[in-house]
Tab-separated table of C-alpha atoms in Angstrom:
chain	number	residue	atom	x	y	z
K	2	UNK	CA	94.985	64.640	207.246
K	3	UNK	CA	97.282	67.172	205.583
K	4	UNK	CA	97.127	65.240	202.316
K	5	UNK	CA	93.327	65.027	202.432
K	6	UNK	CA	93.114	68.749	203.142
K	7	UNK	CA	95.466	69.513	200.231
K	8	UNK	CA	93.456	67.306	197.844
K	9	UNK	CA	90.241	69.076	198.839
K	10	UNK	CA	91.832	72.466	198.247
K	11	UNK	CA	93.265	71.392	194.865
K	12	UNK	CA	89.889	70.138	193.614
K	13	UNK	CA	88.199	73.346	194.739
K	14	UNK	CA	90.882	75.509	193.109
K	15	UNK	CA	90.819	73.481	189.885
K	16	UNK	CA	87.048	73.865	189.589
K	17	UNK	CA	87.226	77.620	190.176
K	18	UNK	CA	90.041	78.141	187.654
K	19	UNK	CA	88.184	76.143	185.000
K	20	UNK	CA	84.735	77.495	185.789
K	21	UNK	CA	83.999	78.205	182.113
K	22	UNK	CA	84.660	74.589	181.144
K	23	UNK	CA	82.460	73.398	184.005
K	24	UNK	CA	79.610	75.577	182.773
K	25	UNK	CA	80.145	74.680	179.098
K	26	UNK	CA	79.490	71.025	179.875
K	27	UNK	CA	76.971	71.632	182.706
K	28	UNK	CA	79.090	69.608	185.116
K	29	UNK	CA	78.403	71.691	188.224
K	30	UNK	CA	76.810	68.719	190.008
K	31	UNK	CA	79.755	66.469	189.087
K	32	UNK	CA	82.284	68.968	190.457
K	33	UNK	CA	80.201	69.451	193.606
K	34	UNK	CA	80.020	65.690	194.213
K	35	UNK	CA	83.759	65.363	193.638
K	36	UNK	CA	84.441	68.142	196.135
K	37	UNK	CA	82.039	66.677	198.725
K	38	UNK	CA	83.679	63.253	198.356
K	39	UNK	CA	87.126	64.678	199.110
K	40	UNK	CA	85.705	66.877	201.862
K	41	UNK	CA	84.254	63.801	203.582
K	42	UNK	CA	87.667	62.122	203.432
K	43	UNK	CA	89.160	65.200	205.042
K	44	UNK	CA	86.441	65.269	207.704
K	45	UNK	CA	87.047	61.597	208.482
K	46	UNK	CA	90.788	62.178	208.878
K	47	UNK	CA	90.168	65.310	210.945
K	48	UNK	CA	87.824	63.378	213.272
K	49	UNK	CA	90.456	60.643	213.717
K	50	UNK	CA	93.066	63.253	214.584
K	51	UNK	CA	90.655	64.934	216.993
K	52	UNK	CA	89.887	61.584	218.635
K	53	UNK	CA	93.560	60.872	219.190
K	54	UNK	CA	93.987	64.366	220.609
K	55	UNK	CA	91.000	63.869	222.923
K	56	UNK	CA	92.362	60.549	224.222
K	57	UNK	CA	95.737	62.192	224.751
K	58	UNK	CA	94.176	65.091	226.652
K	59	UNK	CA	92.002	62.707	228.688
K	60	UNK	CA	95.043	60.663	229.702
K	61	UNK	CA	96.922	63.833	230.548
K	62	UNK	CA	94.097	65.085	232.750
K	63	UNK	CA	93.909	61.784	234.667
K	64	UNK	CA	97.661	61.798	235.326
K	65	UNK	CA	97.732	65.499	236.138
K	66	UNK	CA	94.722	65.522	238.463
K	67	UNK	CA	95.926	62.358	240.224
K	68	UNK	CA	99.263	64.030	240.908
K	69	UNK	CA	97.538	67.219	242.056
K	70	UNK	CA	95.401	65.232	244.468
K	71	UNK	CA	98.394	63.312	245.865
K	72	UNK	CA	100.459	66.474	246.320
K	73	UNK	CA	97.618	68.304	248.048
K	74	UNK	CA	96.893	65.279	250.238
K	75	UNK	CA	100.540	64.938	251.302
K	76	UNK	CA	100.673	68.650	252.042
K	77	UNK	CA	97.511	68.346	254.152
K	78	UNK	CA	99.030	65.446	256.163
K	79	UNK	CA	102.187	67.463	256.857
K	80	UNK	CA	100.143	70.460	257.980
K	81	UNK	CA	97.911	68.238	260.154
K	82	UNK	CA	101.033	66.841	261.847
K	83	UNK	CA	102.400	70.387	262.405
K	84	UNK	CA	105.342	69.724	260.074
K	85	UNK	CA	104.371	72.499	257.601
K	86	UNK	CA	102.639	75.789	258.404
K	87	UNK	CA	99.184	76.351	256.897
K	88	UNK	CA	100.595	78.861	254.372
K	89	UNK	CA	102.338	75.943	252.624
K	90	UNK	CA	98.947	74.746	251.414
K	91	UNK	CA	98.469	77.965	249.442
K	92	UNK	CA	102.067	77.841	248.166
K	93	UNK	CA	101.827	74.238	246.930
K	94	UNK	CA	98.420	74.870	245.368
K	95	UNK	CA	99.731	77.901	243.442
K	96	UNK	CA	102.861	76.103	242.206
K	97	UNK	CA	100.928	73.035	241.086
K	98	UNK	CA	98.476	75.066	239.041
K	99	UNK	CA	101.330	77.054	237.478
K	100	UNK	CA	102.813	73.723	236.389
K	101	UNK	CA	99.466	72.330	235.235
K	102	UNK	CA	98.793	75.078	232.670
K	103	UNK	CA	101.704	74.270	230.291
K	104	UNK	CA	101.128	70.537	230.763
K	105	UNK	CA	97.513	71.015	229.663
K	106	UNK	CA	98.808	72.546	226.421
K	107	UNK	CA	101.116	69.608	225.731
K	108	UNK	CA	98.484	67.645	223.769
K	109	UNK	CA	97.702	70.584	221.491
K	110	UNK	CA	101.391	71.328	220.926
K	111	UNK	CA	102.068	67.667	220.156
K	112	UNK	CA	99.256	67.590	217.567
K	113	UNK	CA	100.390	70.788	215.847
K	114	UNK	CA	104.000	69.584	215.818
K	115	UNK	CA	103.087	66.246	214.219
K	116	UNK	CA	101.020	67.956	211.519
K	117	UNK	CA	103.788	70.475	210.848
K	118	UNK	CA	106.430	67.749	210.582
K	119	UNK	CA	104.488	66.176	207.709
K	120	UNK	CA	104.641	69.462	205.777
K	121	UNK	CA	108.268	70.033	206.756
K	122	UNK	CA	109.189	66.599	205.401
K	123	UNK	CA	107.698	67.519	202.011
K	124	UNK	CA	109.471	70.871	202.103
K	125	UNK	CA	112.840	69.261	202.877
K	126	UNK	CA	112.448	66.922	199.887
K	127	UNK	CA	112.122	69.990	197.672
K	128	UNK	CA	114.969	71.861	199.370
K	129	UNK	CA	117.456	69.002	199.005
K	130	UNK	CA	116.540	68.538	195.333
K	131	UNK	CA	119.561	69.465	193.250
K	132	UNK	CA	118.816	71.936	190.503
K	133	UNK	CA	120.937	73.813	188.035
K	134	UNK	CA	120.053	77.353	188.999
K	135	UNK	CA	120.778	80.343	186.770
K	136	UNK	CA	124.341	81.553	187.221
K	137	UNK	CA	123.998	85.304	186.828
K	138	UNK	CA	127.713	85.783	187.335
K	139	UNK	CA	128.792	83.551	184.445
K	140	UNK	CA	126.902	85.048	181.525
K	141	UNK	CA	128.138	84.611	177.977
K	142	UNK	CA	126.869	86.113	174.762
K	143	UNK	CA	125.352	83.767	172.195
K	144	UNK	CA	126.339	85.556	169.003
K	145	UNK	CA	124.706	83.212	166.503
K	146	UNK	CA	121.996	80.605	166.494
K	147	UNK	CA	123.909	77.545	165.349
K	148	UNK	CA	122.392	74.484	167.010
K	149	UNK	CA	123.578	70.901	166.983
K	150	UNK	CA	121.816	67.838	168.403
K	151	UNK	CA	124.330	64.994	168.709
K	152	UNK	CA	123.226	61.387	169.375
K	153	UNK	CA	120.438	62.554	171.689
K	154	UNK	CA	118.431	59.965	173.629
K	155	UNK	CA	115.421	61.029	175.654
K	156	UNK	CA	112.524	59.517	177.549
K	157	UNK	CA	110.195	61.148	180.034
K	158	UNK	CA	111.460	60.950	183.629
K	159	UNK	CA	109.530	58.742	186.047
K	160	UNK	CA	108.680	59.670	189.635
K	161	UNK	CA	110.506	62.942	189.312
K	162	UNK	CA	109.333	66.529	189.539
K	163	UNK	CA	109.761	68.027	186.085
K	164	UNK	CA	108.830	71.596	186.745
K	165	UNK	CA	112.188	72.967	185.661
K	166	UNK	CA	114.099	70.723	188.138
K	167	UNK	CA	117.185	68.866	187.030
K	168	UNK	CA	116.419	65.255	186.107
K	169	UNK	CA	118.862	62.628	187.410
K	170	UNK	CA	119.307	59.556	185.281
K	171	UNK	CA	121.721	57.619	187.441
K	172	UNK	CA	122.534	54.004	186.706
K	173	UNK	CA	119.982	51.705	188.280
K	174	UNK	CA	121.620	49.227	190.665
K	175	UNK	CA	119.334	46.421	189.539
K	176	UNK	CA	120.093	46.884	185.845
K	177	UNK	CA	122.216	43.805	184.957
K	178	UNK	CA	123.690	45.456	181.853
K	179	UNK	CA	125.070	48.370	183.827
K	180	UNK	CA	126.261	46.139	186.692
K	181	UNK	CA	128.186	44.003	184.209
K	182	UNK	CA	129.674	47.096	182.608
K	183	UNK	CA	130.867	48.500	185.935
K	184	UNK	CA	132.230	45.069	186.873
K	185	UNK	CA	134.227	45.086	183.636
K	186	UNK	CA	135.749	48.403	184.653
K	187	UNK	CA	136.529	47.157	188.151
K	188	UNK	CA	138.251	44.120	186.638
K	189	UNK	CA	140.783	46.418	184.989
K	190	UNK	CA	142.586	47.073	188.244
K	191	UNK	CA	145.823	45.334	187.456
K	192	UNK	CA	147.870	45.474	184.306
K	193	UNK	CA	148.721	41.772	184.750
K	194	UNK	CA	145.099	40.677	184.512
K	195	UNK	CA	144.831	38.452	181.437
K	196	UNK	CA	141.094	39.310	181.227
K	197	UNK	CA	141.715	43.020	180.669
K	198	UNK	CA	141.423	42.845	176.891
K	199	UNK	CA	138.189	40.873	177.214
K	200	UNK	CA	136.888	43.458	179.670
K	201	UNK	CA	137.619	46.211	177.161
K	202	UNK	CA	135.779	44.240	174.489
K	203	UNK	CA	132.804	43.749	176.817
K	204	UNK	CA	132.641	47.436	177.676
K	205	UNK	CA	132.637	48.467	174.039
K	206	UNK	CA	130.065	45.841	173.173
K	207	UNK	CA	127.834	47.268	175.892
K	208	UNK	CA	128.489	50.824	174.742
K	209	UNK	CA	127.729	50.039	171.118
K	210	UNK	CA	124.521	48.237	172.068
K	211	UNK	CA	123.128	51.001	174.226
K	212	UNK	CA	123.959	53.666	171.691
K	213	UNK	CA	122.579	51.559	168.881
K	214	UNK	CA	125.650	52.258	166.754
K	215	UNK	CA	125.167	50.636	163.402
K	216	UNK	CA	128.678	51.111	162.071
K	217	UNK	CA	130.841	48.052	162.766
K	218	UNK	CA	133.907	50.014	161.666
K	219	UNK	CA	133.258	52.621	164.350
K	220	UNK	CA	133.088	49.974	167.081
K	221	UNK	CA	136.196	48.170	165.825
K	222	UNK	CA	138.125	51.433	165.575
K	223	UNK	CA	137.218	52.385	169.153
K	224	UNK	CA	138.175	48.964	170.517
K	225	UNK	CA	141.492	48.931	168.693
K	226	UNK	CA	142.306	52.444	169.837
K	227	UNK	CA	141.923	51.576	173.511
K	228	UNK	CA	143.668	48.205	173.042
K	229	UNK	CA	146.619	49.920	171.376
K	230	UNK	CA	146.909	52.438	174.201
K	231	UNK	CA	146.706	49.664	176.778
K	232	UNK	CA	149.291	47.445	175.089
K	233	UNK	CA	151.620	50.398	174.514
K	234	UNK	CA	151.615	50.928	178.263
K	235	UNK	CA	152.510	47.285	178.698
K	236	UNK	CA	155.397	47.620	176.220
K	237	UNK	CA	156.755	50.541	178.209
K	238	UNK	CA	157.057	48.169	181.147
K	239	UNK	CA	159.098	45.530	179.335
K	240	UNK	CA	160.994	44.595	182.450
K	241	UNK	CA	157.853	43.688	184.291
K	242	UNK	CA	155.403	42.522	181.663
K	243	UNK	CA	155.501	40.567	178.428
K	244	UNK	CA	152.633	39.933	176.088
K	245	UNK	CA	152.053	37.606	173.163
K	246	UNK	CA	149.221	37.692	170.581
K	247	UNK	CA	147.378	40.456	172.482
K	248	UNK	CA	147.147	38.231	175.622
K	249	UNK	CA	148.793	39.784	178.630
K	250	UNK	CA	150.705	37.222	180.705
K	251	UNK	CA	151.770	37.670	184.264
K	252	UNK	CA	155.575	37.613	184.653
K	253	UNK	CA	156.258	39.864	187.598
K	254	UNK	CA	153.937	40.670	190.504
K	255	UNK	CA	155.717	43.957	191.242
K	256	UNK	CA	153.786	46.104	188.743
K	257	UNK	CA	153.694	49.729	189.811
K	258	UNK	CA	150.468	50.965	191.322
K	259	UNK	CA	150.740	54.227	189.394
K	260	UNK	CA	150.518	52.422	186.056
K	261	UNK	CA	147.495	50.433	187.226
K	262	UNK	CA	145.836	53.649	188.362
K	263	UNK	CA	146.592	55.404	185.073
K	264	UNK	CA	145.084	52.544	183.051
K	265	UNK	CA	141.910	52.459	185.101
K	266	UNK	CA	141.508	56.253	185.060
K	267	UNK	CA	141.968	56.373	181.280
K	268	UNK	CA	139.229	53.801	180.724
K	269	UNK	CA	136.954	55.440	183.297
K	270	UNK	CA	137.440	58.844	181.671
K	271	UNK	CA	136.697	57.414	178.243
K	272	UNK	CA	133.478	55.811	179.420
K	273	UNK	CA	132.373	58.888	181.359
K	274	UNK	CA	132.836	60.956	178.217
K	275	UNK	CA	130.439	58.547	176.540
K	276	UNK	CA	128.036	58.859	179.513
K	277	UNK	CA	128.253	55.156	180.342
K	278	UNK	CA	129.504	55.360	183.930
K	279	UNK	CA	127.555	57.080	186.729
K	280	UNK	CA	125.272	58.694	184.192
K	281	UNK	CA	123.912	55.682	182.387
K	282	UNK	CA	120.206	55.501	181.716
K	283	UNK	CA	118.401	52.202	181.596
K	284	UNK	CA	118.595	51.605	177.865
K	285	UNK	CA	115.255	50.095	177.025
K	286	UNK	CA	114.558	51.298	173.490
K	287	UNK	CA	110.813	50.819	173.940
K	288	UNK	CA	110.746	53.578	176.563
K	289	UNK	CA	112.518	56.230	174.521
K	290	UNK	CA	110.623	59.068	172.910
K	291	UNK	CA	113.488	59.424	170.463
K	292	UNK	CA	116.972	57.971	170.289
K	293	UNK	CA	120.279	58.648	168.574
K	294	UNK	CA	118.870	61.904	167.153
K	295	UNK	CA	121.439	64.019	165.315
K	296	UNK	CA	120.772	67.282	163.494
K	297	UNK	CA	122.764	70.398	162.551
K	298	UNK	CA	120.940	73.723	162.237
K	299	UNK	CA	122.745	76.758	160.873
K	300	UNK	CA	122.230	80.337	162.009
K	301	UNK	CA	119.138	81.907	160.441
K	302	UNK	CA	117.575	78.667	159.219
K	303	UNK	CA	113.822	78.111	159.424
K	304	UNK	CA	113.100	74.627	160.777
K	305	UNK	CA	109.637	73.056	160.844
K	306	UNK	CA	108.961	70.368	163.461
K	307	UNK	CA	106.071	68.128	162.446
K	308	UNK	CA	104.543	64.823	163.478
K	309	UNK	CA	101.583	63.331	165.269
K	310	UNK	CA	100.445	64.688	168.623
K	311	UNK	CA	102.521	63.255	171.460
K	312	UNK	CA	105.409	62.272	169.192
K	313	UNK	CA	107.897	64.530	171.011
K	314	UNK	CA	107.882	67.802	169.084
K	315	UNK	CA	107.544	70.083	172.106
K	316	UNK	CA	109.835	67.843	174.171
K	317	UNK	CA	112.679	68.532	171.728
K	318	UNK	CA	112.337	72.253	172.442
K	319	UNK	CA	112.142	71.614	176.197
K	320	UNK	CA	115.452	69.769	175.936
K	321	UNK	CA	116.918	72.833	174.230
K	322	UNK	CA	115.593	75.028	177.048
K	323	UNK	CA	116.780	72.462	179.638
K	324	UNK	CA	113.348	71.945	181.139
K	325	UNK	CA	114.288	68.306	180.582
K	326	UNK	CA	117.744	66.697	180.609
K	327	UNK	CA	118.902	64.383	177.847
K	328	UNK	CA	119.464	60.769	178.860
K	329	UNK	CA	122.464	60.562	176.579
K	330	UNK	CA	124.077	62.677	173.893
K	331	UNK	CA	124.719	66.414	173.714
K	332	UNK	CA	123.138	69.636	172.495
K	333	UNK	CA	125.332	72.518	171.328
K	334	UNK	CA	124.651	76.197	170.655
K	335	UNK	CA	127.444	78.004	168.809
K	336	UNK	CA	129.643	74.917	169.364
K	337	UNK	CA	129.219	75.185	173.133
K	338	UNK	CA	127.518	72.406	175.077
K	339	UNK	CA	124.363	73.762	176.724
K	340	UNK	CA	125.456	71.984	179.923
K	341	UNK	CA	128.279	74.549	180.041
K	342	UNK	CA	125.972	77.536	179.482
K	343	UNK	CA	124.276	78.991	182.546
K	344	UNK	CA	120.490	78.728	182.452
K	345	UNK	CA	119.956	82.486	182.559
K	346	UNK	CA	121.971	83.035	179.386
K	347	UNK	CA	120.514	79.984	177.650
K	348	UNK	CA	116.885	80.949	178.190
K	349	UNK	CA	117.585	84.636	177.645
K	350	UNK	CA	118.602	83.766	174.092
K	351	UNK	CA	115.516	81.692	173.236
K	352	UNK	CA	112.080	83.274	172.738
K	353	UNK	CA	108.904	81.196	172.636
K	354	UNK	CA	105.523	82.090	171.137
K	355	UNK	CA	103.226	79.397	172.575
K	356	UNK	CA	99.841	78.209	171.398
K	357	UNK	CA	98.107	79.802	174.378
K	358	UNK	CA	99.687	82.944	175.815
K	359	UNK	CA	99.147	83.419	179.554
K	360	UNK	CA	99.171	87.018	180.767
K	361	UNK	CA	99.462	88.476	184.249
K	362	UNK	CA	96.533	90.301	185.812
K	363	UNK	CA	98.172	93.669	185.244
K	364	UNK	CA	98.382	96.378	182.600
K	365	UNK	CA	99.156	95.818	178.927
K	366	UNK	CA	102.411	97.763	179.313
K	367	UNK	CA	103.505	95.511	182.193
K	368	UNK	CA	102.795	92.378	180.173
K	369	UNK	CA	104.702	93.661	177.139
K	370	UNK	CA	107.659	94.806	179.245
K	371	UNK	CA	107.784	91.333	180.769
K	372	UNK	CA	110.036	90.464	177.832
K	373	UNK	CA	112.582	93.045	179.002
K	374	UNK	CA	111.937	95.190	182.065
K	375	UNK	CA	114.939	97.381	181.218
K	376	UNK	CA	113.253	98.718	178.067
K	377	UNK	CA	111.953	102.276	177.759
K	378	UNK	CA	108.358	103.221	176.960
K	379	UNK	CA	109.501	104.210	173.477
K	380	UNK	CA	111.020	100.753	172.893
K	381	UNK	CA	107.835	99.138	174.208
K	382	UNK	CA	105.704	101.137	171.752
K	383	UNK	CA	108.057	100.247	168.880
K	384	UNK	CA	107.718	96.572	169.778
K	385	UNK	CA	103.923	96.942	169.814
K	386	UNK	CA	103.977	98.548	166.371
K	387	UNK	CA	106.089	95.693	164.979
K	388	UNK	CA	103.682	93.203	166.557
K	389	UNK	CA	100.694	94.874	164.821
K	390	UNK	CA	99.280	95.712	168.262
K	391	UNK	CA	99.717	99.459	168.795
K	392	UNK	CA	96.620	100.584	166.867
K	393	UNK	CA	94.376	98.202	168.811
K	394	UNK	CA	95.766	99.413	172.132
K	395	UNK	CA	95.226	103.082	171.259
K	396	UNK	CA	91.525	102.378	170.673
K	397	UNK	CA	91.134	101.160	174.267
K	398	UNK	CA	89.950	103.570	176.957
K	399	UNK	CA	93.059	103.285	179.161
K	400	UNK	CA	95.402	102.445	176.295
K	401	UNK	CA	98.632	100.836	177.632
K	402	UNK	CA	97.312	101.075	181.205
K	403	UNK	CA	94.396	98.761	180.425
K	404	UNK	CA	94.142	95.852	182.882
K	405	UNK	CA	94.105	92.577	180.932
K	406	UNK	CA	92.270	90.557	183.598
K	407	UNK	CA	93.220	87.245	185.168
K	408	UNK	CA	95.260	85.207	182.636
K	409	UNK	CA	94.367	87.861	180.027
K	410	UNK	CA	90.646	87.049	179.915
K	411	UNK	CA	89.694	90.606	178.851
K	412	UNK	CA	91.669	90.300	175.605
K	413	UNK	CA	91.073	88.208	172.506
K	414	UNK	CA	93.358	85.318	171.545
K	415	UNK	CA	94.845	87.394	168.728
K	416	UNK	CA	95.604	90.304	171.063
K	417	UNK	CA	97.278	87.999	173.575
K	418	UNK	CA	99.423	86.498	170.803
K	419	UNK	CA	100.463	89.976	169.683
K	420	UNK	CA	101.501	90.858	173.248
K	421	UNK	CA	103.649	87.721	173.309
K	422	UNK	CA	105.249	88.681	169.978
K	423	UNK	CA	105.916	92.192	171.306
K	424	UNK	CA	107.658	90.596	174.300
K	425	UNK	CA	109.863	88.633	171.913
K	426	UNK	CA	110.801	91.818	170.025
K	427	UNK	CA	111.945	93.342	173.325
K	428	UNK	CA	113.787	90.180	174.341
K	429	UNK	CA	115.622	90.150	170.976
K	430	UNK	CA	116.760	86.519	171.174
K	431	UNK	CA	118.881	84.713	168.594
K	432	UNK	CA	116.572	81.684	168.595
K	433	UNK	CA	112.788	81.801	168.118
K	434	UNK	CA	110.313	78.987	168.821
K	435	UNK	CA	106.776	79.145	167.412
K	436	UNK	CA	104.702	76.428	169.069
K	437	UNK	CA	101.382	75.996	167.219
K	438	UNK	CA	101.153	79.791	167.381
K	439	UNK	CA	98.349	80.177	164.813
K	440	UNK	CA	96.195	77.136	165.570
K	441	UNK	CA	93.525	79.118	167.472
K	442	UNK	CA	93.391	82.173	165.198
K	443	UNK	CA	90.950	83.203	162.488
K	444	UNK	CA	92.197	84.094	159.001
K	445	UNK	CA	92.313	87.843	159.635
K	446	UNK	CA	94.361	87.466	162.798
K	447	UNK	CA	96.565	84.838	161.163
K	448	UNK	CA	97.622	87.265	158.438
K	449	UNK	CA	98.451	89.994	160.958
K	450	UNK	CA	100.326	87.563	163.207
K	451	UNK	CA	102.286	86.088	160.287
K	452	UNK	CA	103.262	89.594	159.178
K	453	UNK	CA	104.570	90.369	162.668
K	454	UNK	CA	106.395	87.040	162.916
K	455	UNK	CA	108.115	87.600	159.571
K	456	UNK	CA	109.728	90.712	161.070
K	457	UNK	CA	110.542	88.909	164.331
K	458	UNK	CA	112.200	85.870	162.744
K	459	UNK	CA	114.218	87.698	160.109
K	460	UNK	CA	117.843	86.518	160.293
K	461	UNK	CA	117.202	84.354	163.353
K	462	UNK	CA	117.171	80.603	163.839
K	463	UNK	CA	113.503	79.661	164.012
K	464	UNK	CA	111.734	76.465	165.059
K	465	UNK	CA	108.106	76.176	163.952
K	466	UNK	CA	106.074	73.399	165.585
K	467	UNK	CA	103.064	72.958	163.347
K	468	UNK	CA	100.436	70.690	161.838
K	469	UNK	CA	99.959	73.042	158.859
K	470	UNK	CA	101.531	71.744	155.663
K	471	UNK	CA	101.240	74.777	153.384
K	472	UNK	CA	104.460	76.488	154.535
K	473	UNK	CA	106.731	73.416	154.584
K	474	UNK	CA	108.039	74.086	151.078
K	475	UNK	CA	109.596	77.322	152.320
K	476	UNK	CA	111.422	75.743	155.273
K	477	UNK	CA	115.197	75.229	155.197
K	478	UNK	CA	114.825	72.003	157.165
K	479	UNK	CA	112.019	69.779	158.366
K	480	UNK	CA	112.289	67.567	161.450
K	481	UNK	CA	109.689	64.837	160.986
K	482	UNK	CA	108.748	62.727	164.015
K	483	UNK	CA	107.522	59.333	162.856
K	484	UNK	CA	107.121	56.846	165.701
K	485	UNK	CA	110.552	56.106	167.194
K	486	UNK	CA	112.294	57.529	164.125
K	487	UNK	CA	113.098	61.151	163.317
K	488	UNK	CA	113.805	62.187	159.736
K	489	UNK	CA	115.553	65.441	158.831
K	490	UNK	CA	115.740	67.116	155.439
K	491	UNK	CA	114.193	69.667	153.121
K	492	UNK	CA	110.630	69.247	151.902
K	493	UNK	CA	111.843	68.177	148.457
K	494	UNK	CA	114.338	65.631	149.768
K	495	UNK	CA	111.842	64.074	152.155
K	496	UNK	CA	109.162	63.899	149.469
K	497	UNK	CA	111.620	62.169	147.120
K	498	UNK	CA	113.267	59.786	149.576
K	499	UNK	CA	110.879	59.154	152.481
K	500	UNK	CA	107.549	57.437	151.867
K	501	UNK	CA	106.481	57.979	155.510
K	502	UNK	CA	106.766	61.731	155.007
K	503	UNK	CA	104.936	61.557	151.675
K	504	UNK	CA	102.056	59.657	153.258
K	505	UNK	CA	101.886	62.081	156.192
K	506	UNK	CA	102.033	65.146	153.925
K	507	UNK	CA	99.403	63.797	151.518
K	508	UNK	CA	97.049	62.784	154.343
K	509	UNK	CA	97.229	66.267	155.858
K	510	UNK	CA	96.616	67.918	152.491
K	511	UNK	CA	93.639	65.649	151.810
K	512	UNK	CA	92.114	66.632	155.147
K	513	UNK	CA	92.537	70.300	154.256
K	514	UNK	CA	90.760	69.717	150.945
């Protein structure tokens, strides 16, 4: 019943919030039918619950009244036989009715408890969810905007809440590849095991496959490095172990446990560093939005992110902001892994100008100061001037005290974008993200917005997610999403060397013409 009630409420709320869209397409009847359908489901569930409560109360009343009758009858017999005085009849009657009142409430309490437990169960699932919360006591200053994506794999999480919660990509127990890999590690539990070298080979073969490493030399070098370390340990134990042609042969069963433990820990540590053990995703390349993505971005560079809708452009930024977790690989800012930067500091140093700015139903000054509540009124006005917004505000009746309306409905799209840019000036981040910021603007507003953004992005690392081709020539780098592949380079280099980029660029230009 709780679920049906929640669904009914959600449909009602969704229709109210999107009332303009409903009216645009004259779908009032459709929304009404949808609501009535869910309401009937809720009514049906509510009737079933009420029936069960009625049966429970009916059963209670039968039991209770039967007991009352028996007690009163027994009391009457004792009084009739002069065992009890007549006053006992009043006493027993009073006590029984005092007991009956709470018992009558038992059915209602039981119903309310059962319904509450359903909600509590959902609440507990959220409470036990592990998240990486902002660590306000471990703040560090990001001085530059150097960003490095290193061998990043990512696919959308399944059956997980993604509203800023940490995503867990633990090894799946039924994945045969990962089971075999862990078995290989478990096999390396004794330095005398002749299969140890083969186990090392198997582990590296697995690792190279899942990471899609194309360089045979890299694989061979890694294998030989671990083999050499392993065999050096064997040499150090000459009295106990001998080896010939890289095959370890058992000569003495009294191998020290410490050496065995050291060998296993070394291999475990190596694999954990490569995110193979206890953090291994199910490597099915068909499921990945992008894989093995590597890119270096220097401080102050302007980087365009382009590609078809749904190719992963915005997801790359969400990985940087840690709204999503990478499946494998690392992301660095100023040579520091973002996993080692507290969320407060990370997000404090990244400003985003989205396609559609959402404002709070409050004053213009409140919405601008949302970028930095510690700012003064003078700093807020300076930010508004830089955002090409101050003159427009001063023409309003209540100026900075003007209420913007729910979600900013009383302002134009251009004015909302300027408020967002003013927020970013106050936030003063080292990294700026422009996500389709000009797609809904007319030419006049575009020019004003671009002028404001030029000031905002000066000397800062800037990502520009766009479908507009005209500014690509001025970008320091372009990240081009093309299916499962991501190409990185300047406009000139990509035009010269990448026919996919040329085709995409030409097709966009032809559409503009």
